[in-house]
Amino acid sequence: MLSEQKKVGSKLELIVTTDKGHYQSLTTSDNDVLSAHALEYARHSKSENTKRAYKAAWRDFEYYAKLNNRQSLPASPETIIEYVVSLTEAKVSTIEVRLAAISSGHRMAGLADPTTFERVKLVVEGIRRTRRTAPDKKAPITHSVLEQLVATLPTTLRGKRDRAILLVGYAGAFRRSELVALDVQDLQLLPDRITVTLRHSKTDQEGAGMVKIIPEIPNDQTCPACALREWLLAAQVCGGAIFRRIDRWGNVMDGRLTDQNVARIIKRAAQSAGLDPAQFSGHSLRSGFITEAANAGVESRDIMAQTGHKSETVMRGYIQDAGRGAMRAAVAALGQKGGE
């Protein structure tokens, strides 16, 4: 499914193209409220990652429809049901993305959304209940694990960069995509801390922005502000991307790192520390921060002020305390004092 604009007389049409033909989704005249500018904003209503995921999902649905001699646009509720049932190996989250893409495609084409029919919802809910399993979460990088990872890093330029990534990523509870998107102009260097203005994030598609605090902890091997200052000074990074590529000869390049680079840095440090790299991912820094803060008794609203979560339920899904919270609750309920 592809979209394009074309001028037809005094009208502007947004055309959705599928394997079945062309479907007009939006039409506007020069005097209509829905202008070319409105159409432009409509194209920016979803993030690039979401649009890529929807495009891939729609291609899969179109392929299924063509293979089974069914119509993809408009699709009948029965076609949707048979399609989701055919996804026997897919995760529930994958099915939900496919349904969201199908829904979006129909709504953009000005057609009835077949995913909203009650019989479709019932089948999808049955699939959710049948396939519900505990998520395969990666291990959190708690403070003790972080100390092990940092201890393995050399004092080279690459080591200083990786140290800053690990410590800042942990202290700021950054998503890896947020971490690599940071620029020098996003920082404010203060005597006792560094403030970081996060201009865009997964949960802030409107670009309202938020500020994270990176504390200065003197004489501590895991001081995130110290590590960041040391990297910026050693690499002589004065503007543009903060975390950059380093070539084989140790030269700092202009190109910024990718989120995949962050995951590889974490796994490489874990392996050097004698840990199983398969247990950790790019989310492990963020998960570790939330887990440690929650176990230390920090209130949810204060944790969310650093993580940027809008939902406490979603934020608490990151907490992996290996039963420590449950142990404290049980001990307290028994009227006992002490820890684990």
Coordinates of C-alpha atoms in Angstrom, one line a residue:
M1 CA 0.0 0.0 0.0
L2 CA 1.5 3.3 -1.1
S3 CA 0.3 6.9 -0.8
E4 CA 0.8 9.8 -3.1
Q5 CA -0.7 13.3 -3.8
K6 CA -1.9 14.5 -7.2
K7 CA -3.6 17.7 -8.3
V8 CA -6.9 17.2 -10.2
G9 CA -8.2 20.6 -11.3
S10 CA -8.8 22.6 -8.1
K11 CA -8.8 19.5 -6.0
L12 CA -5.9 17.7 -4.2
E13 CA -6.3 14.0 -3.9
L14 CA -4.4 11.6 -1.6
I15 CA -4.4 8.3 -3.4
V16 CA -3.8 4.9 -1.7
T17 CA -2.5 2.4 -4.2
T18 CA -2.9 -1.4 -3.6
D19 CA -2.7 -4.6 -5.6
K20 CA -6.4 -4.1 -6.4
G21 CA -6.2 -0.6 -7.8
H22 CA -6.4 3.1 -6.7
Y23 CA -8.5 4.3 -3.9
Q24 CA -9.0 8.0 -3.1
S25 CA -8.6 8.5 0.6
L26 CA -8.7 12.3 1.0
T27 CA -9.9 15.0 -1.3
T28 CA -9.7 18.8 -0.8
S29 CA -10.5 21.9 -2.8
D30 CA -8.5 25.1 -2.4
N31 CA -11.3 26.4 -0.2
D32 CA -11.7 23.3 2.0
V33 CA -10.4 23.2 5.6
L34 CA -8.5 20.1 4.7
S35 CA -5.6 21.7 2.7
A36 CA -2.4 20.5 1.3
H37 CA -0.8 21.5 4.5
A38 CA -3.2 19.3 6.4
L39 CA -2.3 16.4 4.2
E40 CA 1.3 17.1 4.9
Y41 CA 0.7 17.0 8.7
A42 CA -1.3 13.8 8.2
R43 CA 1.7 12.1 6.7
H44 CA 3.7 13.0 9.8
S45 CA 1.1 11.7 12.3
K46 CA 3.1 8.5 12.8
S47 CA 6.8 7.9 13.5
E48 CA 9.0 6.6 10.8
N49 CA 9.4 3.3 12.7
T50 CA 5.6 2.9 12.9
K51 CA 5.2 3.7 9.2
R52 CA 7.9 1.1 8.3
A53 CA 6.2 -1.5 10.5
Y54 CA 2.8 -0.8 9.0
K55 CA 4.2 -1.0 5.4
A56 CA 5.7 -4.4 6.1
A57 CA 2.6 -5.6 7.8
W58 CA 0.4 -4.4 4.9
R59 CA 2.6 -6.2 2.4
D60 CA 2.2 -9.4 4.3
F61 CA -1.6 -9.0 4.4
E62 CA -1.7 -8.2 0.7
Y63 CA 0.4 -11.3 -0.1
Y64 CA -2.0 -13.5 2.0
A65 CA -5.0 -12.0 0.3
K66 CA -3.6 -12.5 -3.2
L67 CA -2.5 -16.1 -2.4
N68 CA -6.0 -17.0 -1.2
N69 CA -7.9 -15.1 -3.8
R70 CA -9.3 -12.6 -1.4
Q71 CA -9.7 -8.9 -1.5
S72 CA -7.3 -6.9 0.7
L73 CA -9.0 -3.4 0.3
P74 CA -11.7 -3.4 1.3
A75 CA -11.3 -6.6 3.2
S76 CA -14.2 -8.5 4.8
P77 CA -14.2 -9.4 8.5
E78 CA -14.0 -13.1 7.5
T79 CA -10.8 -12.3 5.5
I80 CA -9.3 -10.7 8.6
I81 CA -10.3 -13.6 10.8
E82 CA -8.8 -16.2 8.5
Y83 CA -5.6 -14.1 8.1
V84 CA -5.0 -13.8 11.9
V85 CA -5.7 -17.5 12.3
S86 CA -3.2 -18.3 9.6
L87 CA -0.4 -16.5 11.7
T88 CA 0.1 -19.6 13.8
E89 CA 3.8 -18.9 14.5
A90 CA 3.5 -15.2 15.1
K91 CA 3.6 -13.5 18.5
V92 CA 0.5 -11.7 19.7
S93 CA 2.3 -8.4 19.4
T94 CA 3.1 -9.1 15.8
I95 CA -0.6 -9.9 15.1
E96 CA -1.6 -6.7 16.8
V97 CA 0.8 -4.7 14.5
R98 CA -0.7 -6.4 11.5
L99 CA -4.2 -5.5 12.6
A100 CA -3.3 -1.9 13.3
A101 CA -1.8 -1.6 9.8
I102 CA -4.9 -3.1 8.2
S103 CA -7.1 -0.7 10.2
S104 CA -5.0 2.3 9.2
G105 CA -5.1 1.3 5.6
H106 CA -8.8 1.1 5.5
R107 CA -9.4 4.3 7.4
M108 CA -7.0 6.2 5.2
A109 CA -8.9 4.9 2.2
G110 CA -12.1 6.2 3.6
L111 CA -13.4 2.6 4.1
A112 CA -15.0 0.8 7.0
D113 CA -12.5 -0.7 9.4
P114 CA -13.0 -4.5 9.3
T115 CA -11.0 -5.1 12.4
T116 CA -13.7 -3.4 14.6
F117 CA -16.3 -6.1 13.9
E118 CA -17.3 -8.0 17.0
R119 CA -16.6 -11.4 15.6
V120 CA -13.0 -10.3 14.6
K121 CA -12.5 -9.0 18.2
L122 CA -13.7 -12.2 19.7
V123 CA -11.3 -14.3 17.6
V124 CA -8.3 -12.0 18.4
E125 CA -9.1 -12.1 22.1
G126 CA -9.2 -15.9 21.9
I127 CA -5.8 -15.9 20.3
R128 CA -4.5 -13.6 23.0
R129 CA -5.7 -15.9 25.8
T130 CA -4.5 -19.1 24.0
R131 CA -1.0 -17.8 23.3
R132 CA -0.5 -15.8 26.5
T133 CA 3.0 -16.7 27.8
A134 CA 5.5 -15.0 30.0
P135 CA 7.6 -12.5 28.0
D136 CA 11.2 -13.5 27.4
K137 CA 12.7 -10.5 29.1
K138 CA 16.4 -9.8 29.0
A139 CA 18.3 -9.4 32.3
P140 CA 18.4 -5.9 33.7
I141 CA 21.8 -4.2 34.1
T142 CA 21.6 -3.5 37.9
H143 CA 24.3 -1.3 39.6
S144 CA 26.4 -4.3 40.5
V145 CA 26.4 -5.6 37.0
L146 CA 27.1 -2.1 35.7
E147 CA 30.2 -2.0 37.9
Q148 CA 31.4 -5.2 36.3
L149 CA 30.9 -4.0 32.8
V150 CA 32.6 -0.7 33.3
A151 CA 35.6 -2.4 35.0
T152 CA 36.3 -4.3 31.8
L153 CA 36.7 -1.2 29.6
P154 CA 40.1 0.0 28.6
T155 CA 41.3 3.6 28.9
T156 CA 41.4 4.0 25.1
L157 CA 39.2 6.5 23.3
R158 CA 36.8 3.7 22.4
G159 CA 36.8 2.6 26.1
K160 CA 36.0 6.1 27.2
R161 CA 33.1 6.3 24.7
D162 CA 31.7 3.0 25.7
R163 CA 32.0 3.9 29.4
A164 CA 30.0 7.1 28.9
I165 CA 27.4 5.2 26.9
L166 CA 26.9 2.6 29.6
L167 CA 26.8 5.0 32.5
V168 CA 24.8 7.8 30.9
G169 CA 22.4 5.2 29.4
Y170 CA 21.8 3.7 32.8
A171 CA 21.6 7.0 34.9
G172 CA 19.3 8.6 32.4
A173 CA 17.2 5.5 31.8
F174 CA 17.6 6.2 28.1
R175 CA 16.2 4.1 25.3
R176 CA 19.1 3.3 23.0
S177 CA 17.5 5.2 20.1
E178 CA 17.4 8.3 22.4
L179 CA 21.0 7.9 23.5
V180 CA 22.4 7.8 20.0
A181 CA 20.2 10.8 18.9
L182 CA 21.8 13.1 21.5
D183 CA 23.7 16.2 20.3
V184 CA 26.1 18.4 22.2
Q185 CA 23.6 21.3 22.1
D186 CA 21.2 19.1 24.1
L187 CA 23.5 19.3 27.1
Q188 CA 23.9 21.8 29.9
L189 CA 27.1 21.3 31.9
L190 CA 26.6 22.3 35.5
P191 CA 29.0 21.9 38.5
D192 CA 27.0 19.1 40.1
R193 CA 25.2 17.6 37.2
I194 CA 24.5 17.6 33.5
T195 CA 21.0 18.2 32.2
V196 CA 20.0 16.6 28.9
T197 CA 17.1 17.9 26.9
L198 CA 15.5 15.0 25.1
R199 CA 13.7 16.5 22.1
H200 CA 12.0 13.4 20.8
S201 CA 11.2 10.0 22.2
K202 CA 9.1 7.0 21.5
T203 CA 6.3 8.3 23.8
D204 CA 6.7 11.9 22.8
Q205 CA 5.8 11.9 19.1
E206 CA 4.6 15.5 19.3
G207 CA 8.1 16.7 20.3
A208 CA 7.2 18.4 23.5
G209 CA 10.6 17.3 24.9
M210 CA 11.7 16.5 28.5
V211 CA 14.8 17.1 30.6
K212 CA 16.8 14.3 32.2
I213 CA 19.3 14.8 35.0
I214 CA 22.7 13.1 34.9
P215 CA 24.2 13.4 38.4
E216 CA 27.8 14.1 39.3
I217 CA 29.1 11.6 41.8
P218 CA 32.7 12.6 42.8
N219 CA 35.3 9.8 43.3
D220 CA 33.0 7.1 42.0
Q221 CA 34.0 4.8 39.2
T222 CA 30.4 4.8 38.0
C223 CA 29.9 8.6 37.9
P224 CA 27.9 9.2 34.6
A225 CA 28.6 12.9 34.4
C226 CA 32.3 12.4 34.9
A227 CA 32.4 9.7 32.2
L228 CA 30.5 12.0 29.7
R229 CA 32.8 15.0 30.4
E230 CA 35.9 12.7 29.9
W231 CA 34.6 11.4 26.6
L232 CA 33.7 14.8 25.2
L233 CA 37.1 16.2 26.2
A234 CA 39.2 13.2 24.9
A235 CA 37.3 13.0 21.6
Q236 CA 37.2 16.8 21.2
V237 CA 33.5 16.7 20.4
C238 CA 32.3 20.3 20.5
G239 CA 29.1 20.1 18.4
G240 CA 26.8 17.6 16.6
A241 CA 26.4 14.0 17.6
I242 CA 27.8 13.1 21.1
F243 CA 28.3 9.4 20.6
R244 CA 30.2 8.8 17.3
R245 CA 31.9 6.0 15.4
I246 CA 35.6 5.4 15.9
D247 CA 37.6 3.9 13.0
R248 CA 40.1 1.1 13.2
W249 CA 43.0 3.6 13.7
G250 CA 41.3 5.2 16.7
N251 CA 40.0 8.3 14.9
V252 CA 36.7 9.8 15.9
M253 CA 34.4 10.1 12.9
D254 CA 31.5 12.5 12.2
G255 CA 28.9 9.8 11.9
R256 CA 26.8 9.0 15.0
L257 CA 26.3 5.5 16.4
T258 CA 23.2 3.5 15.8
D259 CA 20.9 1.8 18.3
Q260 CA 22.3 -1.5 17.2
N261 CA 25.8 -0.3 18.1
V262 CA 24.7 0.4 21.6
A263 CA 23.4 -3.2 21.9
R264 CA 26.7 -4.6 20.6
I265 CA 28.7 -2.4 23.1
I266 CA 26.6 -3.8 26.0
K267 CA 27.0 -7.4 24.8
R268 CA 30.8 -7.0 24.2
A269 CA 31.3 -5.5 27.7
A270 CA 29.2 -8.4 29.2
Q271 CA 31.3 -11.0 27.5
S272 CA 34.5 -9.3 28.7
A273 CA 33.1 -9.4 32.3
G274 CA 32.5 -13.1 32.0
L275 CA 28.7 -12.7 31.8
D276 CA 26.5 -14.3 29.2
P277 CA 26.0 -11.6 26.5
A278 CA 22.8 -13.3 25.3
Q279 CA 21.1 -12.3 28.6
F280 CA 21.4 -8.6 27.9
S281 CA 20.1 -6.2 25.3
G282 CA 19.8 -2.5 24.6
H283 CA 16.9 -2.3 27.0
S284 CA 18.9 -3.7 29.9
L285 CA 20.3 -0.3 31.0
R286 CA 16.8 1.2 31.2
S287 CA 15.3 -1.9 32.9
G288 CA 18.2 -1.9 35.4
F289 CA 17.7 1.7 36.3
I290 CA 14.0 1.2 36.9
T291 CA 14.6 -2.0 38.9
E292 CA 17.2 -0.5 41.2
A293 CA 15.2 2.7 41.8
A294 CA 12.0 0.7 42.6
N295 CA 13.9 -1.6 45.0
A296 CA 15.4 1.5 46.7
G297 CA 11.9 2.6 47.4
V298 CA 11.8 5.5 45.0
E299 CA 8.2 6.6 44.2
S300 CA 6.9 5.7 40.8
R301 CA 6.2 9.3 39.8
D302 CA 9.9 10.2 40.5
I303 CA 11.1 7.2 38.4
M304 CA 8.7 8.2 35.6
A305 CA 10.1 11.8 35.8
Q306 CA 13.5 10.3 34.6
T307 CA 12.2 7.5 32.3
G308 CA 9.5 9.6 30.6
H309 CA 6.9 6.9 31.0
K310 CA 3.3 8.1 30.7
S311 CA 1.9 4.9 32.2
E312 CA 2.9 3.5 35.6
T313 CA 1.7 0.1 34.5
V314 CA 4.1 0.1 31.5
M315 CA 6.9 1.4 33.7
R316 CA 6.4 -1.3 36.2
G317 CA 6.6 -3.9 33.5
Y318 CA 10.4 -3.1 33.4
I319 CA 10.9 -4.0 37.1
Q320 CA 12.7 -7.3 37.5
D321 CA 13.6 -7.6 41.2
A322 CA 14.1 -11.3 41.3
G323 CA 11.5 -11.5 44.1
R324 CA 13.1 -8.9 46.4
G325 CA 10.0 -6.8 46.4
A326 CA 7.8 -9.8 47.3
M327 CA 10.3 -10.8 50.0
R328 CA 10.1 -7.3 51.6
A329 CA 6.3 -7.4 51.5
A330 CA 6.2 -10.9 53.1
V331 CA 8.6 -10.0 55.8
A332 CA 6.8 -6.8 56.6
A333 CA 3.4 -8.6 56.7
L334 CA 4.9 -11.1 59.2
G335 CA 5.8 -8.1 61.4
Q336 CA 9.5 -8.8 61.0
K337 CA 12.3 -6.4 60.3
G338 CA 15.3 -6.8 58.1
G339 CA 15.9 -7.7 54.5
E340 CA 16.0 -10.8 52.4

